[in-house]
Short mmCIF file of C-alpha atoms in Angstrom, two decimals:
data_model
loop_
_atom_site.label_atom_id
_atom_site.label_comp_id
_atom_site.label_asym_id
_atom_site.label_seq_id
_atom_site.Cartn_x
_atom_site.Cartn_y
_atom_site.Cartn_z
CA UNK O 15 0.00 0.00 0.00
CA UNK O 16 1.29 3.34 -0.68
CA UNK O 17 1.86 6.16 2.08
CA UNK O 18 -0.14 9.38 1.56
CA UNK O 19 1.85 12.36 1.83
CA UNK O 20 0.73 15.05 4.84
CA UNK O 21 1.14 18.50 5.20
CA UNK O 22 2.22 20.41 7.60
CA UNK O 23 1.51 24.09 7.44
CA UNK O 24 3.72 26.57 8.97
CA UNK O 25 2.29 29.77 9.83
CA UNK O 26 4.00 32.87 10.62
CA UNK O 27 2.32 36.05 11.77
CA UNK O 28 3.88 38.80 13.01
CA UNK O 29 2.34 41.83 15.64
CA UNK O 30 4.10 44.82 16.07
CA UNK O 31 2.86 47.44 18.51
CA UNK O 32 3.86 50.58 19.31
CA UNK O 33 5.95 49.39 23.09
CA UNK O 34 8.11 47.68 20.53
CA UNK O 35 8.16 44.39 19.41
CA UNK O 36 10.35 40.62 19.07
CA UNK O 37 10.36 39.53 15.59
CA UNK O 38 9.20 35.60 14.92
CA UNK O 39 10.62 33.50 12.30
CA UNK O 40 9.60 30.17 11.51
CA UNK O 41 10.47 27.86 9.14
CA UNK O 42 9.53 25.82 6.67
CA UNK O 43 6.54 27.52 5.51
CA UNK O 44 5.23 23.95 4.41
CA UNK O 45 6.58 20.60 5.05
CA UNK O 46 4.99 17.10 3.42
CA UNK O 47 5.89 13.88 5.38
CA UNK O 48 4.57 10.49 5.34
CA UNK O 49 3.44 8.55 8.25
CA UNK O 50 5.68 7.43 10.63
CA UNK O 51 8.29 9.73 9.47
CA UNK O 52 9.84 12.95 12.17
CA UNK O 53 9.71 16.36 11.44
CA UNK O 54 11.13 19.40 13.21
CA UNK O 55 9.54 22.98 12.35
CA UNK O 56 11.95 25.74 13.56
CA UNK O 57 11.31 29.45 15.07
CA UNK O 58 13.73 31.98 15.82
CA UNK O 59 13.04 35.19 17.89
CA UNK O 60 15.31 38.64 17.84
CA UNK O 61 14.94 38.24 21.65
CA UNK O 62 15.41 35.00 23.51
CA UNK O 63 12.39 34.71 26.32
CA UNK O 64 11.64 31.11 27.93
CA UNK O 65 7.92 31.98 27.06
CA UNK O 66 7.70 30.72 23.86
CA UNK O 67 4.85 28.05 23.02
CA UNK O 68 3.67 26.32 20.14
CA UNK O 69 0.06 25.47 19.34
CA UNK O 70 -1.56 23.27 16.19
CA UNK O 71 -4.74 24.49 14.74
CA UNK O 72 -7.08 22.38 12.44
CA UNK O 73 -9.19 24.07 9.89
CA UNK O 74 -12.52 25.21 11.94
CA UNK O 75 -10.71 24.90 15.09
CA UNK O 76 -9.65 27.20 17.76
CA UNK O 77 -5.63 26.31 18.48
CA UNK O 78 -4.27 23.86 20.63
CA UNK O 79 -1.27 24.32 22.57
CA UNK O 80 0.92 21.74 22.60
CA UNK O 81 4.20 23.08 23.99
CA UNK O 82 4.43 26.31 26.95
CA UNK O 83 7.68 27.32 27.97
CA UNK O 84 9.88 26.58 24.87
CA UNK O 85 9.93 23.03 26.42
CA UNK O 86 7.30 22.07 28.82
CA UNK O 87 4.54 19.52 26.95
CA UNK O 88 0.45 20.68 27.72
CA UNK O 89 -1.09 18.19 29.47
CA UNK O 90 -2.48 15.54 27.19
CA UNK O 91 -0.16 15.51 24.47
CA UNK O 92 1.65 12.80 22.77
CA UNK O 93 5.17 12.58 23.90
CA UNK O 94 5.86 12.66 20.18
CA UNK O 95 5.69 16.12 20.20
CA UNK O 96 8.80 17.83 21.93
CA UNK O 97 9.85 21.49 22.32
CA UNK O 98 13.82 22.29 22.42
CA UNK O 99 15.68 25.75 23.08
CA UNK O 100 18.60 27.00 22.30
CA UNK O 101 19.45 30.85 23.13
CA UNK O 102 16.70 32.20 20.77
CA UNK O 103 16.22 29.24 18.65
CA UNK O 104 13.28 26.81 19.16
CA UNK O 105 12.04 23.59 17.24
CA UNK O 106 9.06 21.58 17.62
CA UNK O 107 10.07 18.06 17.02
CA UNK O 108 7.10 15.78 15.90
CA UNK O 109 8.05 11.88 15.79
CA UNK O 110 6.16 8.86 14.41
CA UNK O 111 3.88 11.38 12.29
CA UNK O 112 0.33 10.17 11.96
CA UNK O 113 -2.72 11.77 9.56
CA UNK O 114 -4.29 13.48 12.85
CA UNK O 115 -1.19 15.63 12.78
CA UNK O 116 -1.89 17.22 9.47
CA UNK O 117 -2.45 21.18 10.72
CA UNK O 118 -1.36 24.02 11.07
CA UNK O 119 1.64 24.99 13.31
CA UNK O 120 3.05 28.71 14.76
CA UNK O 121 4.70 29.94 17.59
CA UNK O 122 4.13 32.38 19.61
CA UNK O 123 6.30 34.44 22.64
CA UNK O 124 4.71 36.03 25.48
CA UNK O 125 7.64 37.08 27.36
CA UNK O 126 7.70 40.64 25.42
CA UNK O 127 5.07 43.00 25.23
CA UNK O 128 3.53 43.06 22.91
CA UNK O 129 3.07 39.51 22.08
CA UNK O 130 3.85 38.37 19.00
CA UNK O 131 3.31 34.81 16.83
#
C-alpha cells in the first residue's frame, strides 16, 4: 500500500505594537511527510524569552497548545511532540507522524510585550 503524503503548514504572523516588538521567524513555511516519518519545524526570535509556546490548529478549530515554555509539553499531548531551546532558537520536534497531525503549526512568545506569533 502506498503512504499518503501530509502536510504540515507553517504559519508565521507577526504583531508589532507601538511598546516595541520581538520579531518571529519560523520555518519551513510547508513541510509534506509520510506517516511514521519525524519532522522538526523551527522558530527563531530577535529576543530570547523562555515563554515561547507552540500550538496546532485544524481548519474550523480554535488552536491547541501543545508546547508552553519553549519546552514544557500541555497536558495531554503525545510525547511525540517535543519542544527544544537554544538561546533564541526553538524547534518543535514531531516523531512517528500520523494523519491526525496534518495542521497548522506557529509559535508564539509572550515574554515581550507586545506579544507576537
Amino acid at each position: 500500500m502506498a503512504s499518503q503524503g501530509l502536510l504540515l503548514c507553517v504559519l508565521l504572523i507577526s504583531i508589532h505594537g507601538s511598546c516595541g516588538w520581538v520579531v518571529m521567524t519560523q520555518t519551513p513555511d510547508f513541510i509534506f511527510v509520510s506517516p511514521g516519518e519525524t519532522v522538526t519545524i523551527s522558530c527563531t526570535a530577535s529576543a530570547s524569552t523562555i515563554y515561547l509556546h507552540w500550538y496546532q490548529q485544524k481548519p474550523g478549530q480554535q488552536p491547541k497548545l501543545l508546547i508552553y515554555k519553549a519546552t514544557s509539553r500541555y497536558t495531554g499531548v503525545p510525547g511525540r511532540f517535543t519542544g527544544f531551546r537554544s538561546e533564541a532558537n526553538y524547534t518543535l520536534t514531531i516523531r512517528e507522524v500520523t494523519e491526525d497531525d496534518a495542521a497548522d503549526y506557529y509559535c508564539q512568545q509572550t515574554g515581550w510585550t507586545p506579544l507576537t506569533q
